[in-house]
Amino acid sequence: MRILRFLRSSVSLGKDIDYYSKFSPSPLSMKQFLDFGSENACEKTSFTFLRQELPVRLANIMKEINLLPDNLLRTPSVRLVQSWYIQSFQEILEFKDKNANDEKTTYDFTDAVIKIRNRHNDVIPTMAQGVVEYKENYGTDPVVSQNVQYFLDRFYMSRISIRMLLNQHTLLFGGKVNPAHPKQIGSIDPLCCVSDVVRDAYENARNLCDRYYMNSPELVLEEFNVKDEGKPITVVYVPSHLYQMVFELFKNAMRATMELHGDTMDYPAIHAHIALGTEDLTVKVSDRGGGVPLRKIDRLFTYTYSTAPRPSTDGSRGAPLAGYGYGLPISRLYARYFQGDLKLYSLEGYGTDAVIYIRALSTESIERLPVYNKSAWKHYKTIHEADDWCVPSKEPKDMTTFRSF
């Protein structure tokens, strides 16, 4: 009898996922987030939107998870992540037909959203561990690696977007206001002071660097405000997202600098430039850590690629200066989430410039969301053929064996 009930619930769940995955997610702009979260914020409206939008975003990415290689899906870590998504999907659907005018319903929904947010706290390291388990047991080939890279970019971008919705709802209607940031609307700061976030990220990265290397490079920070010359640069943005990106860049810059100049006591400073134009806000972090060759630039944005030893999974709380290799690819997703980007420009033998681009206008900062459709499906199913460009040989050609036709 229990097996029969389980089979029925599984069939019903599959139908619900299929149904919601047919809808495309509805991207919101930073301005829409702001307008909704202002003084006219309505919990009922948020509830009505989220009970429709969250299942769509969850279902779209759950369909893609099922397209991963079977052996990857069987790893304990990936199965755990899948169970979290299934449970969260089911919990949201429980509110599908409930009365939005009932205060208890909206209260219970906010409570459910908080539980879902907390449940998904460790999605990134758990999925990372699943990929590691797969590689250790089965190895990889270029096609699988390319598909996993494609999937993880979309999976983590989806997670960022879902977390954004969950955070906005819980911060606005969860009954708690962050005393350190009373002017923020949810997780968004309408007047985010970029230099403050940059300095905060530098100081925290510096503390880590001091612990590992007993020293750290200084910071030289400059601002260029084209819009309002001489005044501090502010932007409508999510400070935690900006912090995540800049902190990662400072960590990388410090590690490269300390390891290149480890025998000296005079370390070259890290330079940060913040520039605000009419369309873009740009943050550049420059170091003299020796740079990387051109052929390795793309690898730095590949998941699980790291030049540092992999962190242990013994549950210790010590934050490493480097680890799984997810820092840069995740940081780039944060930049791209609201239509920005993160790029690296390296001078091998000298240093690296890392540049974050952010949209200066809140109306143009619109969510970038993955959609499950035929194009996405084909990406996983297409057999990748041989390259249509010559692959240069590392050995010089023996011209004595050349035949003329």
PDB file of C-alpha atoms in Angstrom, residues 106-333:
ATOM      1  CA  THR A 106       0.565  34.459   4.235  1.00  0.00           C
ATOM      2  CA  TYR A 107       2.239  33.924   7.622  1.00  0.00           C
ATOM      3  CA  ASP A 108       2.657  30.197   6.933  1.00  0.00           C
ATOM      4  CA  PHE A 109       3.968  30.973   3.457  1.00  0.00           C
ATOM      5  CA  THR A 110       6.645  33.324   4.813  1.00  0.00           C
ATOM      6  CA  ASP A 111       7.621  30.629   7.320  1.00  0.00           C
ATOM      7  CA  ALA A 112       7.857  28.064   4.495  1.00  0.00           C
ATOM      8  CA  VAL A 113       9.984  30.431   2.395  1.00  0.00           C
ATOM      9  CA  ILE A 114      12.434  30.873   5.287  1.00  0.00           C
ATOM     10  CA  LYS A 115      12.722  27.083   5.678  1.00  0.00           C
ATOM     11  CA  ILE A 116      13.313  26.655   1.938  1.00  0.00           C
ATOM     12  CA  ARG A 117      15.990  29.356   1.939  1.00  0.00           C
ATOM     13  CA  ASN A 118      17.794  27.705   4.862  1.00  0.00           C
ATOM     14  CA  ARG A 119      17.491  24.259   3.297  1.00  0.00           C
ATOM     15  CA  HIS A 120      19.299  25.475   0.182  1.00  0.00           C
ATOM     16  CA  ASN A 121      22.169  27.157   2.051  1.00  0.00           C
ATOM     17  CA  ASP A 122      24.689  24.466   1.085  1.00  0.00           C
ATOM     18  CA  VAL A 123      23.596  23.804  -2.497  1.00  0.00           C
ATOM     19  CA  ILE A 124      26.838  25.130  -4.045  1.00  0.00           C
ATOM     20  CA  PRO A 125      29.361  23.054  -2.024  1.00  0.00           C
ATOM     21  CA  THR A 126      27.106  19.978  -2.097  1.00  0.00           C
ATOM     22  CA  MET A 127      26.748  20.056  -5.885  1.00  0.00           C
ATOM     23  CA  ALA A 128      30.498  20.729  -6.134  1.00  0.00           C
ATOM     24  CA  GLN A 129      31.156  17.636  -4.032  1.00  0.00           C
ATOM     25  CA  GLY A 130      28.883  15.638  -6.349  1.00  0.00           C
ATOM     26  CA  VAL A 131      30.960  16.649  -9.380  1.00  0.00           C
ATOM     27  CA  VAL A 132      34.146  15.702  -7.504  1.00  0.00           C
ATOM     28  CA  GLU A 133      32.664  12.295  -6.585  1.00  0.00           C
ATOM     29  CA  TYR A 134      31.752  11.701 -10.230  1.00  0.00           C
ATOM     30  CA  LYS A 135      35.205  12.651 -11.528  1.00  0.00           C
ATOM     31  CA  GLU A 136      36.981  10.504  -8.961  1.00  0.00           C
ATOM     32  CA  ASN A 137      34.880   7.431  -9.785  1.00  0.00           C
ATOM     33  CA  TYR A 138      34.335   7.748 -13.523  1.00  0.00           C
ATOM     34  CA  GLY A 139      36.793  10.312 -14.862  1.00  0.00           C
ATOM     35  CA  THR A 140      35.678  12.834 -17.493  1.00  0.00           C
ATOM     36  CA  ASP A 141      35.681  13.362 -21.213  1.00  0.00           C
ATOM     37  CA  PRO A 142      35.418  16.652 -23.157  1.00  0.00           C
ATOM     38  CA  VAL A 143      31.716  16.218 -23.961  1.00  0.00           C
ATOM     39  CA  VAL A 144      30.711  15.516 -20.347  1.00  0.00           C
ATOM     40  CA  SER A 145      32.907  18.359 -19.078  1.00  0.00           C
ATOM     41  CA  GLN A 146      31.327  20.790 -21.534  1.00  0.00           C
ATOM     42  CA  ASN A 147      27.800  19.716 -20.596  1.00  0.00           C
ATOM     43  CA  VAL A 148      28.538  19.915 -16.861  1.00  0.00           C
ATOM     44  CA  GLN A 149      30.013  23.399 -17.303  1.00  0.00           C
ATOM     45  CA  TYR A 150      26.920  24.492 -19.271  1.00  0.00           C
ATOM     46  CA  PHE A 151      24.619  22.996 -16.628  1.00  0.00           C
ATOM     47  CA  LEU A 152      26.403  24.437 -13.594  1.00  0.00           C
ATOM     48  CA  ASP A 153      26.368  27.959 -15.062  1.00  0.00           C
ATOM     49  CA  ARG A 154      22.603  27.689 -15.489  1.00  0.00           C
ATOM     50  CA  PHE A 155      21.983  25.805 -12.244  1.00  0.00           C
ATOM     51  CA  TYR A 156      23.864  28.304 -10.086  1.00  0.00           C
ATOM     52  CA  MET A 157      22.336  31.272 -11.924  1.00  0.00           C
ATOM     53  CA  SER A 158      18.901  29.795 -11.212  1.00  0.00           C
ATOM     54  CA  ARG A 159      19.873  29.393  -7.558  1.00  0.00           C
ATOM     55  CA  ILE A 160      20.982  33.046  -7.346  1.00  0.00           C
ATOM     56  CA  SER A 161      17.639  34.175  -8.799  1.00  0.00           C
ATOM     57  CA  ILE A 162      15.545  31.949  -6.530  1.00  0.00           C
ATOM     58  CA  ARG A 163      17.508  33.080  -3.492  1.00  0.00           C
ATOM     59  CA  MET A 164      16.970  36.695  -4.510  1.00  0.00           C
ATOM     60  CA  LEU A 165      13.181  36.178  -4.484  1.00  0.00           C
ATOM     61  CA  LEU A 166      13.278  34.300  -1.179  1.00  0.00           C
ATOM     62  CA  ASN A 167      15.471  36.934   0.473  1.00  0.00           C
ATOM     63  CA  GLN A 168      13.323  39.834  -0.716  1.00  0.00           C
ATOM     64  CA  HIS A 169      10.175  38.246   0.679  1.00  0.00           C
ATOM     65  CA  THR A 170      11.676  37.211   4.028  1.00  0.00           C
ATOM     66  CA  LEU A 171      13.487  40.515   4.594  1.00  0.00           C
ATOM     67  CA  LEU A 172      10.406  42.573   3.733  1.00  0.00           C
ATOM     68  CA  PHE A 173       7.778  40.468   5.498  1.00  0.00           C
ATOM     69  CA  GLY A 174       9.689  38.224   7.902  1.00  0.00           C
ATOM     70  CA  GLY A 175       9.354  40.741  10.727  1.00  0.00           C
ATOM     71  CA  LYS A 176      13.087  41.475  11.086  1.00  0.00           C
ATOM     72  CA  VAL A 177      14.923  44.616   9.934  1.00  0.00           C
ATOM     73  CA  ASN A 178      18.695  44.599   9.692  1.00  0.00           C
ATOM     74  CA  PRO A 179      19.786  47.413  12.069  1.00  0.00           C
ATOM     75  CA  ALA A 180      23.107  47.742  10.228  1.00  0.00           C
ATOM     76  CA  HIS A 181      21.311  48.543   6.950  1.00  0.00           C
ATOM     77  CA  PRO A 182      17.974  50.201   7.806  1.00  0.00           C
ATOM     78  CA  LYS A 183      17.696  51.944   4.410  1.00  0.00           C
ATOM     79  CA  GLN A 184      17.962  48.765   2.360  1.00  0.00           C
ATOM     80  CA  ILE A 185      14.841  47.531   0.603  1.00  0.00           C
ATOM     81  CA  GLY A 186      15.143  43.839   1.273  1.00  0.00           C
ATOM     82  CA  SER A 187      18.637  42.936   0.106  1.00  0.00           C
ATOM     83  CA  ILE A 188      18.867  45.942  -2.256  1.00  0.00           C
ATOM     84  CA  ASP A 189      20.563  49.205  -1.309  1.00  0.00           C
ATOM     85  CA  PRO A 190      19.158  52.126  -3.352  1.00  0.00           C
ATOM     86  CA  LEU A 191      22.335  54.092  -2.539  1.00  0.00           C
ATOM     87  CA  CYS A 192      24.983  51.381  -2.345  1.00  0.00           C
ATOM     88  CA  CYS A 193      28.328  53.105  -1.709  1.00  0.00           C
ATOM     89  CA  VAL A 194      30.676  51.108  -3.906  1.00  0.00           C
ATOM     90  CA  SER A 195      33.907  52.231  -2.219  1.00  0.00           C
ATOM     91  CA  ASP A 196      32.597  51.111   1.197  1.00  0.00           C
ATOM     92  CA  VAL A 197      31.847  47.624  -0.137  1.00  0.00           C
ATOM     93  CA  VAL A 198      35.258  47.468  -1.846  1.00  0.00           C
ATOM     94  CA  ARG A 199      37.091  48.482   1.337  1.00  0.00           C
ATOM     95  CA  ASP A 200      35.088  46.018   3.416  1.00  0.00           C
ATOM     96  CA  ALA A 201      35.912  43.179   0.993  1.00  0.00           C
ATOM     97  CA  TYR A 202      39.588  44.189   1.000  1.00  0.00           C
ATOM     98  CA  GLU A 203      39.830  44.230   4.803  1.00  0.00           C
ATOM     99  CA  ASN A 204      38.264  40.786   5.135  1.00  0.00           C
ATOM    100  CA  ALA A 205      40.453  39.334   2.381  1.00  0.00           C
ATOM    101  CA  ARG A 206      43.433  40.990   4.048  1.00  0.00           C
ATOM    102  CA  ASN A 207      42.634  39.307   7.367  1.00  0.00           C
ATOM    103  CA  LEU A 208      42.647  35.938   5.625  1.00  0.00           C
ATOM    104  CA  CYS A 209      45.901  36.774   3.848  1.00  0.00           C
ATOM    105  CA  ASP A 210      47.561  37.864   7.109  1.00  0.00           C
ATOM    106  CA  ARG A 211      46.608  34.562   8.711  1.00  0.00           C
ATOM    107  CA  TYR A 212      48.076  32.500   5.866  1.00  0.00           C
ATOM    108  CA  TYR A 213      51.116  34.546   4.847  1.00  0.00           C
ATOM    109  CA  MET A 214      51.730  36.699   7.961  1.00  0.00           C
ATOM    110  CA  ASN A 215      51.547  39.778   5.732  1.00  0.00           C
ATOM    111  CA  SER A 216      49.453  41.340   2.973  1.00  0.00           C
ATOM    112  CA  PRO A 217      49.628  43.921   0.173  1.00  0.00           C
ATOM    113  CA  GLU A 218      48.212  47.430   0.702  1.00  0.00           C
ATOM    114  CA  LEU A 219      45.236  48.818  -1.206  1.00  0.00           C
ATOM    115  CA  VAL A 220      45.299  51.905  -3.404  1.00  0.00           C
ATOM    116  CA  LEU A 221      41.706  52.934  -4.200  1.00  0.00           C
ATOM    117  CA  GLU A 222      40.628  55.601  -6.720  1.00  0.00           C
ATOM    118  CA  GLU A 223      37.178  56.753  -7.819  1.00  0.00           C
ATOM    119  CA  PHE A 224      36.156  58.432 -11.100  1.00  0.00           C
ATOM    120  CA  ASN A 225      32.612  59.750 -11.025  1.00  0.00           C
ATOM    121  CA  VAL A 226      31.726  61.095 -14.467  1.00  0.00           C
ATOM    122  CA  LYS A 227      28.092  61.743 -13.494  1.00  0.00           C
ATOM    123  CA  ASP A 228      28.794  63.746 -10.342  1.00  0.00           C
ATOM    124  CA  GLU A 229      32.477  64.659 -10.195  1.00  0.00           C
ATOM    125  CA  GLY A 230      34.080  64.625  -6.781  1.00  0.00           C
ATOM    126  CA  LYS A 231      31.240  62.786  -5.039  1.00  0.00           C
ATOM    127  CA  PRO A 232      31.299  59.149  -3.833  1.00  0.00           C
ATOM    128  CA  ILE A 233      29.922  56.659  -6.350  1.00  0.00           C
ATOM    129  CA  THR A 234      26.604  55.042  -5.434  1.00  0.00           C
ATOM    130  CA  VAL A 235      24.451  52.598  -7.385  1.00  0.00           C
ATOM    131  CA  VAL A 236      21.210  50.671  -6.935  1.00  0.00           C
ATOM    132  CA  TYR A 237      22.535  47.198  -6.254  1.00  0.00           C
ATOM    133  CA  VAL A 238      22.686  44.192  -3.947  1.00  0.00           C
ATOM    134  CA  PRO A 239      25.702  44.897  -1.666  1.00  0.00           C
ATOM    135  CA  SER A 240      26.168  41.211  -0.838  1.00  0.00           C
ATOM    136  CA  HIS A 241      26.526  40.379  -4.547  1.00  0.00           C
ATOM    137  CA  LEU A 242      29.079  43.129  -5.102  1.00  0.00           C
ATOM    138  CA  TYR A 243      30.945  42.052  -1.973  1.00  0.00           C
ATOM    139  CA  GLN A 244      31.061  38.427  -3.154  1.00  0.00           C
ATOM    140  CA  MET A 245      32.664  39.472  -6.449  1.00  0.00           C
ATOM    141  CA  VAL A 246      35.204  41.954  -5.087  1.00  0.00           C
ATOM    142  CA  PHE A 247      36.179  39.722  -2.152  1.00  0.00           C
ATOM    143  CA  GLU A 248      36.972  36.899  -4.569  1.00  0.00           C
ATOM    144  CA  LEU A 249      39.086  39.191  -6.752  1.00  0.00           C
ATOM    145  CA  PHE A 250      41.026  40.494  -3.735  1.00  0.00           C
ATOM    146  CA  LYS A 251      41.651  36.947  -2.487  1.00  0.00           C
ATOM    147  CA  ASN A 252      43.071  35.920  -5.860  1.00  0.00           C
ATOM    148  CA  ALA A 253      45.140  39.095  -6.199  1.00  0.00           C
ATOM    149  CA  MET A 254      46.609  38.739  -2.709  1.00  0.00           C
ATOM    150  CA  ARG A 255      47.466  35.075  -3.111  1.00  0.00           C
ATOM    151  CA  ALA A 256      49.207  35.703  -6.449  1.00  0.00           C
ATOM    152  CA  THR A 257      51.105  38.701  -5.063  1.00  0.00           C
ATOM    153  CA  MET A 258      52.254  36.959  -1.882  1.00  0.00           C
ATOM    154  CA  GLU A 259      53.390  33.810  -3.675  1.00  0.00           C
ATOM    155  CA  LEU A 260      55.326  35.718  -6.347  1.00  0.00           C
ATOM    156  CA  HIS A 261      56.966  38.157  -3.952  1.00  0.00           C
ATOM    157  CA  GLY A 262      57.180  35.850  -0.944  1.00  0.00           C
ATOM    158  CA  ASP A 263      60.933  36.298  -0.433  1.00  0.00           C
ATOM    159  CA  THR A 264      60.686  40.075  -0.141  1.00  0.00           C
ATOM    160  CA  MET A 265      59.139  42.200   2.576  1.00  0.00           C
ATOM    161  CA  ASP A 266      58.032  44.932   0.170  1.00  0.00           C
ATOM    162  CA  TYR A 267      54.895  43.719  -1.570  1.00  0.00           C
ATOM    163  CA  PRO A 268      53.448  45.722  -4.489  1.00  0.00           C
ATOM    164  CA  ALA A 269      50.066  47.254  -3.637  1.00  0.00           C
ATOM    165  CA  ILE A 270      46.780  46.127  -5.141  1.00  0.00           C
ATOM    166  CA  HIS A 271      45.094  48.928  -7.086  1.00  0.00           C
ATOM    167  CA  ALA A 272      41.304  49.261  -7.277  1.00  0.00           C
ATOM    168  CA  HIS A 273      39.596  51.716  -9.632  1.00  0.00           C
ATOM    169  CA  ILE A 274      35.880  52.540  -9.501  1.00  0.00           C
ATOM    170  CA  ALA A 275      34.405  54.406 -12.470  1.00  0.00           C
ATOM    171  CA  LEU A 276      30.813  55.495 -13.049  1.00  0.00           C
ATOM    172  CA  GLY A 277      29.762  56.409 -16.580  1.00  0.00           C
ATOM    173  CA  THR A 278      26.382  56.975 -18.190  1.00  0.00           C
ATOM    174  CA  GLU A 279      25.747  53.268 -18.823  1.00  0.00           C
ATOM    175  CA  ASP A 280      28.216  51.269 -16.752  1.00  0.00           C
ATOM    176  CA  LEU A 281      29.668  51.160 -13.284  1.00  0.00           C
ATOM    177  CA  THR A 282      33.086  49.510 -13.526  1.00  0.00           C
ATOM    178  CA  VAL A 283      35.306  48.153 -10.766  1.00  0.00           C
ATOM    179  CA  LYS A 284      38.854  47.142 -11.719  1.00  0.00           C
ATOM    180  CA  VAL A 285      41.199  45.254  -9.386  1.00  0.00           C
ATOM    181  CA  SER A 286      44.847  45.211 -10.542  1.00  0.00           C
ATOM    182  CA  ASP A 287      47.692  43.209  -9.046  1.00  0.00           C
ATOM    183  CA  ARG A 288      51.341  42.489  -9.782  1.00  0.00           C
ATOM    184  CA  GLY A 289      51.162  38.817  -9.009  1.00  0.00           C
ATOM    185  CA  GLY A 290      52.787  37.567 -12.199  1.00  0.00           C
ATOM    186  CA  GLY A 291      49.627  37.050 -14.254  1.00  0.00           C
ATOM    187  CA  VAL A 292      48.598  33.879 -16.088  1.00  0.00           C
ATOM    188  CA  PRO A 293      49.188  32.785 -19.693  1.00  0.00           C
ATOM    189  CA  LEU A 294      46.416  33.389 -22.213  1.00  0.00           C
ATOM    190  CA  ARG A 295      45.685  29.665 -22.648  1.00  0.00           C
ATOM    191  CA  LYS A 296      44.716  29.422 -18.957  1.00  0.00           C
ATOM    192  CA  ILE A 297      42.330  32.394 -18.779  1.00  0.00           C
ATOM    193  CA  ASP A 298      39.258  30.388 -19.814  1.00  0.00           C
ATOM    194  CA  ARG A 299      40.173  27.593 -17.395  1.00  0.00           C
ATOM    195  CA  LEU A 300      39.931  30.012 -14.484  1.00  0.00           C
ATOM    196  CA  PHE A 301      36.163  30.179 -15.107  1.00  0.00           C
ATOM    197  CA  THR A 302      35.845  26.393 -15.295  1.00  0.00           C
ATOM    198  CA  TYR A 303      34.219  24.736 -12.285  1.00  0.00           C
ATOM    199  CA  THR A 304      36.555  22.594 -10.170  1.00  0.00           C
ATOM    200  CA  TYR A 305      39.628  24.202 -11.748  1.00  0.00           C
ATOM    201  CA  SER A 306      41.788  25.673  -9.017  1.00  0.00           C
ATOM    202  CA  THR A 307      45.513  26.240  -8.641  1.00  0.00           C
ATOM    203  CA  ALA A 308      45.166  25.699  -4.888  1.00  0.00           C
ATOM    204  CA  PRO A 309      44.802  22.381  -3.030  1.00  0.00           C
ATOM    205  CA  ARG A 310      41.192  21.243  -2.684  1.00  0.00           C
ATOM    206  CA  PRO A 311      39.750  22.002   0.777  1.00  0.00           C
ATOM    207  CA  SER A 312      39.014  19.110   3.097  1.00  0.00           C
ATOM    208  CA  THR A 313      35.399  18.165   3.762  1.00  0.00           C
ATOM    209  CA  ASP A 314      35.848  17.480   7.464  1.00  0.00           C
ATOM    210  CA  GLY A 315      33.330  20.169   8.414  1.00  0.00           C
ATOM    211  CA  SER A 316      35.900  22.563   9.869  1.00  0.00           C
ATOM    212  CA  ARG A 317      34.890  26.202   9.773  1.00  0.00           C
ATOM    213  CA  GLY A 318      38.244  27.675   8.783  1.00  0.00           C
ATOM    214  CA  ALA A 319      37.703  29.613   5.558  1.00  0.00           C
ATOM    215  CA  PRO A 320      40.498  28.844   3.064  1.00  0.00           C
ATOM    216  CA  LEU A 321      42.073  31.514   0.872  1.00  0.00           C
ATOM    217  CA  ALA A 322      41.377  29.280  -2.127  1.00  0.00           C
ATOM    218  CA  GLY A 323      39.503  26.012  -2.647  1.00  0.00           C
ATOM    219  CA  TYR A 324      37.106  24.204  -4.977  1.00  0.00           C
ATOM    220  CA  GLY A 325      37.759  26.598  -7.843  1.00  0.00           C
ATOM    221  CA  TYR A 326      34.195  27.921  -7.802  1.00  0.00           C
ATOM    222  CA  GLY A 327      35.027  31.473  -6.710  1.00  0.00           C
ATOM    223  CA  LEU A 328      35.557  33.081 -10.116  1.00  0.00           C
ATOM    224  CA  PRO A 329      32.781  31.288 -12.062  1.00  0.00           C
ATOM    225  CA  ILE A 330      30.237  32.029  -9.315  1.00  0.00           C
ATOM    226  CA  SER A 331      31.405  35.653  -9.111  1.00  0.00           C
ATOM    227  CA  ARG A 332      30.935  36.007 -12.863  1.00  0.00           C
ATOM    228  CA  LEU A 333      27.385  34.686 -12.502  1.00  0.00           C
TER     229      LEU A 333
END
